[in-house]
Short mmCIF file of C-alpha atoms and ligand atoms in Angstrom, two decimals:
data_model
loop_
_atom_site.label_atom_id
_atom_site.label_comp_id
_atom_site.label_asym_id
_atom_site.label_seq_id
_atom_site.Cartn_x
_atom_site.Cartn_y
_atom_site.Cartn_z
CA UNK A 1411 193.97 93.45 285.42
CA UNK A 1412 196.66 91.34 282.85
CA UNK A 1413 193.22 89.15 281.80
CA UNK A 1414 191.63 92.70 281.28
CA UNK A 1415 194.29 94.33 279.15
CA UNK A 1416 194.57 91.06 277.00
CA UNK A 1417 190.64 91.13 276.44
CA UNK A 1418 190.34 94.43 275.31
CA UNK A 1419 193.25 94.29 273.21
CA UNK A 1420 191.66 91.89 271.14
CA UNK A 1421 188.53 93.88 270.82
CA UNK A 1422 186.17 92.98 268.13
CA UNK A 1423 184.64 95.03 265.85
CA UNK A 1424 181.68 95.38 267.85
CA UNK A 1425 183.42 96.50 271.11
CA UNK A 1426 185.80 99.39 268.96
CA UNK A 1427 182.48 100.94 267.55
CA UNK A 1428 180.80 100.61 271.27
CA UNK A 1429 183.71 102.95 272.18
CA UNK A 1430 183.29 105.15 269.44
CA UNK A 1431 179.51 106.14 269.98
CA UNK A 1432 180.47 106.07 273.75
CA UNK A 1433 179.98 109.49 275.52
CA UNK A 1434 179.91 109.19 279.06
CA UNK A 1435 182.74 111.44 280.55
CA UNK A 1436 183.65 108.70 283.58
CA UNK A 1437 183.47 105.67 281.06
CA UNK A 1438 185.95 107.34 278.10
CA UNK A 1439 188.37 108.58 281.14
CA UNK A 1440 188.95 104.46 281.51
CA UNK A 1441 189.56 104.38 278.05
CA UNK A 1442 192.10 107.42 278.37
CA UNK A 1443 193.91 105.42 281.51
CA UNK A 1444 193.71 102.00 279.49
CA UNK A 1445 195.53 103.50 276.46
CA UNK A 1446 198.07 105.51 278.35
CA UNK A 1447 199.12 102.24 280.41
CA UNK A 1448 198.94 100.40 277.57
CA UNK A 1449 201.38 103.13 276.17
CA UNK A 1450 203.58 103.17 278.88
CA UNK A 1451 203.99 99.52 279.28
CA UNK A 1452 204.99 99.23 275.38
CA UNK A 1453 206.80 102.12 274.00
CA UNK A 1454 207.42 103.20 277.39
CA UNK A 1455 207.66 107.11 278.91
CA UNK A 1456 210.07 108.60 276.41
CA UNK A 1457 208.19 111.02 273.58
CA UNK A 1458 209.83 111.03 270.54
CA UNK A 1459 211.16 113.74 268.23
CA UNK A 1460 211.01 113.63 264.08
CA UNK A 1461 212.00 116.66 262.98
CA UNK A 1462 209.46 116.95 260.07
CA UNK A 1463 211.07 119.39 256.91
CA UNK A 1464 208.13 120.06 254.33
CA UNK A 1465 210.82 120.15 251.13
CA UNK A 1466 208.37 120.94 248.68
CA UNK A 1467 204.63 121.68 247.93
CA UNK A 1468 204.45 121.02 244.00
CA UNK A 1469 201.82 118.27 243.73
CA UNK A 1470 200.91 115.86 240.44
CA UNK A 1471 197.08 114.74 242.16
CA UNK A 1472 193.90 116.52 242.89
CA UNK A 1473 192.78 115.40 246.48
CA UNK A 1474 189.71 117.03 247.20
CA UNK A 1475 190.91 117.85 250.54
CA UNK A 1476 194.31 118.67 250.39
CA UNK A 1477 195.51 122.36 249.36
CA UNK A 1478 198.64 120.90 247.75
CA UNK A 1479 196.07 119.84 245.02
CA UNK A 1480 197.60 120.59 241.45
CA UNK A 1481 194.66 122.99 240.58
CA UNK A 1482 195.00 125.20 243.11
CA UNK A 1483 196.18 127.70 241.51
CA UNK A 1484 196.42 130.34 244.49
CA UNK A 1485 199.45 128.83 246.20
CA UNK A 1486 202.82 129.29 245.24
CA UNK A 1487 205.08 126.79 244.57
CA UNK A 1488 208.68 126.08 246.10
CA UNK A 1489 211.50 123.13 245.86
CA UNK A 1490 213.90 122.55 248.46
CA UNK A 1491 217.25 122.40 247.14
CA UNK A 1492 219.84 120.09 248.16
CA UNK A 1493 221.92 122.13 250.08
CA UNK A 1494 219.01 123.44 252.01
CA UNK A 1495 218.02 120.15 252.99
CA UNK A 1496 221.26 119.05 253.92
CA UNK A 1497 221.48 122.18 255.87
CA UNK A 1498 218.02 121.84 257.77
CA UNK A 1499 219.47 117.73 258.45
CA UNK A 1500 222.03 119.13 260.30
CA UNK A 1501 219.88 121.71 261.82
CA UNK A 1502 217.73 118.69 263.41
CA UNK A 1503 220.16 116.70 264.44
CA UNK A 1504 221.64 119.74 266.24
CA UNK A 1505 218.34 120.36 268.36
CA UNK A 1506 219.06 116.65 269.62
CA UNK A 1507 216.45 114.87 267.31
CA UNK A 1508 217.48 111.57 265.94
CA UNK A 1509 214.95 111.48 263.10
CA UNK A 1510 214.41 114.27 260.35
CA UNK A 1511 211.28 113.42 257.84
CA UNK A 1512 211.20 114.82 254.50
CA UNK A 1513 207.67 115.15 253.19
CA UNK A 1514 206.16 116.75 250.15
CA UNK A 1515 203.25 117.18 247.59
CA UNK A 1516 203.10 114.31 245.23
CA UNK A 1517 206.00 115.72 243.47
CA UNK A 1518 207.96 114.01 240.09
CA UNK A 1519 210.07 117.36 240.17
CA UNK A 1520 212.17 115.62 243.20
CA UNK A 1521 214.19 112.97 240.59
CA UNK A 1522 214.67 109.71 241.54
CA UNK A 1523 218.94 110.03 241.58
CA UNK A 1524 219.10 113.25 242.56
CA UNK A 1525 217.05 112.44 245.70
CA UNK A 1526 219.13 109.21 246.35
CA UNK A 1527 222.29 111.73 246.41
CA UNK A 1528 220.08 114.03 249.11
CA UNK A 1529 219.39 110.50 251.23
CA UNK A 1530 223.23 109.62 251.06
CA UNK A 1531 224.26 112.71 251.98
CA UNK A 1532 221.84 112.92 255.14
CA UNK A 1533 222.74 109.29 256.10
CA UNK A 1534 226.64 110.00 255.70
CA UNK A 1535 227.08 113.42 257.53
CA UNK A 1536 224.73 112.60 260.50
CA UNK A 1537 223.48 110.13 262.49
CA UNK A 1538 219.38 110.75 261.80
CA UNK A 1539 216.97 108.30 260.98
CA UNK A 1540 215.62 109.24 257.55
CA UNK A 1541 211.57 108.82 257.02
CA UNK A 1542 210.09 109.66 253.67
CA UNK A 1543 206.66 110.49 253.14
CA UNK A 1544 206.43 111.58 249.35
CA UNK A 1545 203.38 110.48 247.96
CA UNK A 1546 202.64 107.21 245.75
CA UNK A 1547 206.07 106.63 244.13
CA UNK A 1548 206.91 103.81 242.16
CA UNK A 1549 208.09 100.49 243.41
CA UNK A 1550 212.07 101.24 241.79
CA UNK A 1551 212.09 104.63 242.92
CA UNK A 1552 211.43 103.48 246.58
CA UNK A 1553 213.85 100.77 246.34
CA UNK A 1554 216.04 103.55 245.17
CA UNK A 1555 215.83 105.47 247.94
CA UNK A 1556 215.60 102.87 250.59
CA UNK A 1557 219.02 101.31 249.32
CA UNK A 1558 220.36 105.05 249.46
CA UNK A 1559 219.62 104.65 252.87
CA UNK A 1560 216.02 105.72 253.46
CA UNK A 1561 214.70 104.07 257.28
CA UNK A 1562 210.81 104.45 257.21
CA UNK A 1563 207.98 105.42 254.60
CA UNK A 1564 204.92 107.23 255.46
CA UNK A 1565 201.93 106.86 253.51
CA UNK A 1566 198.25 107.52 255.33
CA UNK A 1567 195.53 105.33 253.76
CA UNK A 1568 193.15 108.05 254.19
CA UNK A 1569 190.12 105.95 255.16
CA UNK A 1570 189.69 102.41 254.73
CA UNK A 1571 185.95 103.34 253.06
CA UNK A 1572 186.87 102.70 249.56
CA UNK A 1573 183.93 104.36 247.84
CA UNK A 1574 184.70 107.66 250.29
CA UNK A 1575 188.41 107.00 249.48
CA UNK A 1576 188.14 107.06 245.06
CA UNK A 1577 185.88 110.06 245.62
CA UNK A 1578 188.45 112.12 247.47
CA UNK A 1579 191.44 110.72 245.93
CA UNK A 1580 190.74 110.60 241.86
CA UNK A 1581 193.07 108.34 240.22
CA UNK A 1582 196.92 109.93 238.65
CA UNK A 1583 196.95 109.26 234.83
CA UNK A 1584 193.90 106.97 234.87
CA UNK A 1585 195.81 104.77 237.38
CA UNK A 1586 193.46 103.87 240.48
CA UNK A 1587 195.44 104.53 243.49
CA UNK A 1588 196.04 101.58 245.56
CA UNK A 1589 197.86 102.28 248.74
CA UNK A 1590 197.22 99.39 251.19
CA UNK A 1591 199.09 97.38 247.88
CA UNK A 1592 202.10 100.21 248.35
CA UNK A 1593 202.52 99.93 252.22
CA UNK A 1594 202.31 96.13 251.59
CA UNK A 1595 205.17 96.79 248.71
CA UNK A 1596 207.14 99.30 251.37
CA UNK A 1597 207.14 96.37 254.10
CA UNK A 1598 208.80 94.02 251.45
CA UNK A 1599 211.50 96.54 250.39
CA UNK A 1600 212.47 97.00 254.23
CA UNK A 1601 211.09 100.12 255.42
CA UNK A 1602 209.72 100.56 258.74
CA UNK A 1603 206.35 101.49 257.13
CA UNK A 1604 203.52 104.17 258.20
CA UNK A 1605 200.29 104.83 257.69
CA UNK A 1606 197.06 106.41 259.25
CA UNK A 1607 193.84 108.27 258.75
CA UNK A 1608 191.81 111.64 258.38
CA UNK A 1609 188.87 111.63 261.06
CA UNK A 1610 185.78 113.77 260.76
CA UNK A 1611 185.43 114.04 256.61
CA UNK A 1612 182.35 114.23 255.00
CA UNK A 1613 180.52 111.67 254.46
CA UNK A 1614 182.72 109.24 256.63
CA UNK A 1615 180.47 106.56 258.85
CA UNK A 1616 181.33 105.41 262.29
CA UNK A 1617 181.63 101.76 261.09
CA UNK A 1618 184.50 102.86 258.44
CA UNK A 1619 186.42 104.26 261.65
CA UNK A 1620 186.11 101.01 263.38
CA UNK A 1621 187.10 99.51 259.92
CA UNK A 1622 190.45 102.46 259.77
CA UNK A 1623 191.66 100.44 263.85
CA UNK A 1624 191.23 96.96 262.46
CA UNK A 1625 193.21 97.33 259.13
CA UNK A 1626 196.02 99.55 261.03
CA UNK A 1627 195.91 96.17 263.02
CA UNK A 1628 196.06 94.09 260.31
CA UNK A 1629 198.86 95.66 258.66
CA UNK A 1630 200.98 95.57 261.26
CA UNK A 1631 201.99 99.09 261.02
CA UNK A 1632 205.40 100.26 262.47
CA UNK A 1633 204.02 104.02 262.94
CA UNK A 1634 199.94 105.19 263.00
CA UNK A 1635 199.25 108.90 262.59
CA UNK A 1636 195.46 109.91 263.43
CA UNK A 1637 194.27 113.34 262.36
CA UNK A 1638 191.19 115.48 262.25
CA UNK A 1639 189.96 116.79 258.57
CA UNK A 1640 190.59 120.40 258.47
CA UNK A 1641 188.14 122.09 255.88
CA UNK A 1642 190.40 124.15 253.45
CA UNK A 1643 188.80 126.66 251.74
CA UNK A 1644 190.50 126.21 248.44
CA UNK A 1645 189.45 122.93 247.57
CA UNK A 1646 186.39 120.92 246.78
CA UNK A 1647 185.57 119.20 250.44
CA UNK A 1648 186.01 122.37 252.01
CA UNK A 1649 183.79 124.09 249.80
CA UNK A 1650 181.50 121.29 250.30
CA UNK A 1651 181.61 121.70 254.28
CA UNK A 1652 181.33 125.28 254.33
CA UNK A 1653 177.98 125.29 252.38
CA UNK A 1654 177.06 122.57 254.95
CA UNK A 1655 177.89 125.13 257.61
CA UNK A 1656 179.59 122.69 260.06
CA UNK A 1657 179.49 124.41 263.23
CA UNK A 1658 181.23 124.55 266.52
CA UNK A 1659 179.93 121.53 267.93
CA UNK A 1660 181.58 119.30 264.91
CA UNK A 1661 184.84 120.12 265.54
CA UNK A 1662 184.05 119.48 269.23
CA UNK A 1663 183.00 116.05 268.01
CA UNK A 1664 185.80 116.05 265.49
CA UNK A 1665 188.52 116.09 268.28
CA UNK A 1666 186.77 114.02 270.68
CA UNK A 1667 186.68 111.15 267.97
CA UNK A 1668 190.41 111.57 267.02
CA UNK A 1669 191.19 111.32 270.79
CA UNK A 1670 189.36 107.86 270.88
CA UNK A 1671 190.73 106.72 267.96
CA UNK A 1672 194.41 107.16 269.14
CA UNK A 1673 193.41 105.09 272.38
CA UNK A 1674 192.31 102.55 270.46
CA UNK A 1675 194.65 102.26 268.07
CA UNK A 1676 196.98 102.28 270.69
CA UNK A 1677 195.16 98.97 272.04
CA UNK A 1678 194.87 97.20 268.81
CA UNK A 1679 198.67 97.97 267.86
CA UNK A 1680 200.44 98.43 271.32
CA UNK A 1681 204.00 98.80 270.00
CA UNK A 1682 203.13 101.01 267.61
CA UNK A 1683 204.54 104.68 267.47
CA UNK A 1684 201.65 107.12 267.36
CA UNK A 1685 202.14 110.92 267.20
CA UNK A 1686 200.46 113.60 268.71
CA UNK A 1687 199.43 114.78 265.01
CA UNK A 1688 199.98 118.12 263.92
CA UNK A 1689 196.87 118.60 262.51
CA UNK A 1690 195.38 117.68 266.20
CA UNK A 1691 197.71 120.58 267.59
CA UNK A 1692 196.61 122.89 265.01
CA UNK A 1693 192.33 122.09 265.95
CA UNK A 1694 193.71 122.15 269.52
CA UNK A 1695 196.39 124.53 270.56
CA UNK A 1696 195.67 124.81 273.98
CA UNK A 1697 196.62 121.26 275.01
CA UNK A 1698 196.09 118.77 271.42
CA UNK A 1699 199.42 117.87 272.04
CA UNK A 1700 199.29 116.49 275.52
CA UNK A 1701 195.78 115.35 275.40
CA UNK A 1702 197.22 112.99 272.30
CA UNK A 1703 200.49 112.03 274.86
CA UNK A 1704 197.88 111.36 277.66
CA UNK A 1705 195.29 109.06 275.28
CA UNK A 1706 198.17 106.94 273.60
CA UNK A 1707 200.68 109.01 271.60
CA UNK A 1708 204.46 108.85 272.05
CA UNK A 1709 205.76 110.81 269.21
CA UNK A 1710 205.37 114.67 268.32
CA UNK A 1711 206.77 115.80 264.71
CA UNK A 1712 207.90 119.18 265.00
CA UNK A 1713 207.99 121.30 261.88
CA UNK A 1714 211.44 122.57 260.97
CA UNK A 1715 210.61 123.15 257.77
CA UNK A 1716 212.23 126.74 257.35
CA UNK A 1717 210.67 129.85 257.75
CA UNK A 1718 210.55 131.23 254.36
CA UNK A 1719 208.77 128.33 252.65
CA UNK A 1720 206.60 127.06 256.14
CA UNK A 1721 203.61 129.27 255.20
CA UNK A 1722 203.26 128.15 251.52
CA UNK A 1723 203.21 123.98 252.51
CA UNK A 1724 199.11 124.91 253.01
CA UNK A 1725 197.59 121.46 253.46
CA UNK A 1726 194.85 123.03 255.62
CA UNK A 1727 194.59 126.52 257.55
CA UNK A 1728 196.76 126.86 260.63
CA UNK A 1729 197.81 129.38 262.58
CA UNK A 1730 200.90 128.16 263.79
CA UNK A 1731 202.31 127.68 260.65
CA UNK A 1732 203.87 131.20 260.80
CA UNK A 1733 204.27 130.29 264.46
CA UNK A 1734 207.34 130.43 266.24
CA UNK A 1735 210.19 128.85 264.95
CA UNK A 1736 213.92 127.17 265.51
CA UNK A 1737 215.13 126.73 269.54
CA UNK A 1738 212.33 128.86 271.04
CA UNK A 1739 209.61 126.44 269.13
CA UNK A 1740 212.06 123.30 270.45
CA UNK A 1741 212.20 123.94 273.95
CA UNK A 1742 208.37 124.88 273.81
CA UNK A 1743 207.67 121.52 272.91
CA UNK A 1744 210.07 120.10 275.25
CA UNK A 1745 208.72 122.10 278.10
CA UNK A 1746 204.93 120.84 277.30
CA UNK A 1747 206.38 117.31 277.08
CA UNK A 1748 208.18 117.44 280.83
CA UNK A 1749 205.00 119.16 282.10
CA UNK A 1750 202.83 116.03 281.76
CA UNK A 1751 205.61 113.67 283.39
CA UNK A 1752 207.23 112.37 280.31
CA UNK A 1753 210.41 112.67 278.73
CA UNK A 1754 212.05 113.79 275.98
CA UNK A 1755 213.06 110.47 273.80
CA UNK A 1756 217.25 110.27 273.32
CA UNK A 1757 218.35 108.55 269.86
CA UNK A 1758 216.37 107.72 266.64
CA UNK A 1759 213.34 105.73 268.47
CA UNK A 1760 213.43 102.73 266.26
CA UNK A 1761 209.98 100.68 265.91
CA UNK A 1762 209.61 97.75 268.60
CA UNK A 1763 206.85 96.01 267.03
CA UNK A 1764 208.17 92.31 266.57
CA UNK A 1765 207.83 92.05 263.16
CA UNK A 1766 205.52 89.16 262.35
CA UNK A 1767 207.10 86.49 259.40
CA UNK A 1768 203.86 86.23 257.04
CA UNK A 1769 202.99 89.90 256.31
N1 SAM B 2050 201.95 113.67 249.34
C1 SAM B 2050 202.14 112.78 250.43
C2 SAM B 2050 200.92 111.92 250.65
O1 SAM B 2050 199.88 112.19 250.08
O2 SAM B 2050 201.05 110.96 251.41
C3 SAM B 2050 202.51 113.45 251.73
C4 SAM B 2050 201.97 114.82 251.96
S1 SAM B 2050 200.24 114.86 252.37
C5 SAM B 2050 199.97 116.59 252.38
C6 SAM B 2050 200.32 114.37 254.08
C7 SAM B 2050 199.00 114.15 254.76
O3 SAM B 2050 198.33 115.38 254.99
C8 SAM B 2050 197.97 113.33 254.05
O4 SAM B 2050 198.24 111.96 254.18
C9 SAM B 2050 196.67 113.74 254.73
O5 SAM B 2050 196.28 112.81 255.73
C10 SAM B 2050 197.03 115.06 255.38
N2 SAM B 2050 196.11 116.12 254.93
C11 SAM B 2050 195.99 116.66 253.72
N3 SAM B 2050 194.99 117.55 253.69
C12 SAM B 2050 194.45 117.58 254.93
C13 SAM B 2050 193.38 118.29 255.55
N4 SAM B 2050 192.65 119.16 254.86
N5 SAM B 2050 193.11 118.04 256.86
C14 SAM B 2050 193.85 117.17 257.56
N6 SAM B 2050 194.86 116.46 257.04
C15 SAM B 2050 195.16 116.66 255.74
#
């Protein structure tokens, strides 16, 4: 079995897209038990908790698929301030988490100092891990921050198609956005560094996906987050998918591919630490969560972002954003984590990839 795992873990090209066109039900239930031993031989039973606080939705780009985009002008806007981030730290590490990350809309509203004084503050009143996931900053500004004490950046490369990626992604004052060149930059500064994917957009080919598993294993990634596109209404790509009336059976298709691409990232990057993604839960109420545990996944991100802004951080349509909220939400997750035979991950649930010396 050893000789096994160490083939497929090495899979080609050739062999990930064989898995992604695969539909047999018996065949993709190995896949599912490969993954989740590979899983549990790596990163082990524990599922880990980031307590993910949304601290503002102001936005400088115009992703066609996000609706944070700068011209949409139907959302309303909000900042965090600093006390209400410090407070919703101390909320998380309160419900037992040992990570809290602060994520937000491309925004140049949250200052470079003044956000070093919010990082400070987090690292010197608690014990959390602190993981940032603010857009395409500059190189000082995230030196800034990860001197202030910042652990981990997240930054999702979106697709590794580069003509699909500039089309969806228009450049910030005529600068082209580069973001394998950031996560490269992040990995220099120190961060444990992030990245991931959108699965099911328009116009995205099977081969890209296969491309997406092979560059998550050639960066070397600390964490991988796989999600399925979620059409929003307000923006260009959903437009575009509505007129194309994608039915049922996409998002059927949608899911399925998200759940193989979590097994095999899990393959290609074993160490890695892969979350059940919101956005699955959101396409997937019923059991996205522990399908994404039982195909790979070992972190969930629960949003404790609070109640009066969670509605307005609209980066696609969900339901559960106005969902429940504070210890009932907790111990919901919690309970759906014990009820598949895992446990709930103690401490800050550092990376254990072995970092390799020529990035
Ligand atoms: N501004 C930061 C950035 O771009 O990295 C962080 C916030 S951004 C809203 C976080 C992630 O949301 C993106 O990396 C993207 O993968 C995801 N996202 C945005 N719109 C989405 C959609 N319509 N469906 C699924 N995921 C989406």
């Amino acid at each position: 079995k050893k000789v096994f795992l160490l083939l497929i873990r090495q899979m080609d090209k050739n062999e990930i897209l064989k898995w992604l066109v695969e539909c047999e039900e018996e065949k993709l239930e190995s896949l599912w038990d490969l993954a989740d031993s590979i899983r549990h031989s790596n990163v082990g039973n524990e599922v880990h908790l980031r307590g993910l606080v949304e601290i503002s939705n102001y936005c400088a780009r115009e992703c066609n698929y996000c609706g944070l985009r700068k011209p949409n002008t139907k959302l309303e806007r909000y900042r965090m301030s600093e006390d209400e981030i410090i407070a919703c730290a101390h909320d998380t590490e309160k419900l037992g988490y040992g990570t809290i990350v602060l994520q937000s809309g491309e925004d140049y509203g949250i200052e470079t100092q003044l956000f070093s004084n919010i990082i400070k503050r987090i690292k010197d009143e608690t014990s959390l891990a602190v993981t940032l996931a603010l857009g395409e900053r500059s190189d000082e500004d995230l030196k800034v921050w990860y001197e202030a004490g910042a652990d981990r950046y997240l930054l999702k490369f979106e697709t590794s198609d580069k003509k699909l990626y500039d089309s969806i992604h228009p450049p910030l004052s005529g600068k082209k956005s580069d973001r394998i060149k950031i996560l490269r930059k992040l990995r220099d500064i120190g961060y444990e560094t992030g990245s991931g994917v959108m699965i099911g957009l328009p116009g995205q080919k099977i081969e890209s996906i296969a491309d997406d598993i092979e560059m998550f294993r050639e960066l070397d990634l600390d964490m991988i987050g796989v999600g399925p596109y979620i059409p929003h209404p307000d923006t260009p790509l959903g437009v575009q998918c509505e007129k194309s009336d994608a039915d049922a059976q996409s998002s059927v298709n949608k899911l399925l591919m998200t759940y193989k691409v979590i097994a095999l990232t899990r393959i290609a990057c074993p160490k890695a630490n892969i979350p059940a993604t919101t956005a699955l839960a959101t396409m997937n109420p019923l059991d996205g969560y522990e399908k994404g545990l039982m195909r790979g996944a070992n972190v969930i991100m629960p949003n404790l972002t609070p109640v009066n802004y969670k509605s307005f951080y609209d980066i696609y349509p969900s339901a559960a954003r106005s969902d429940l909220s504070g210890t009932d939400y907790h111990d919901n997750i919690k309970k759906r984590i014990i009820s598949i035979g895992r446990t709930v991950g103690i401490g800050r649930g550092d990376s254990l990839r072995i970092r390799k010396v020529n990035y």
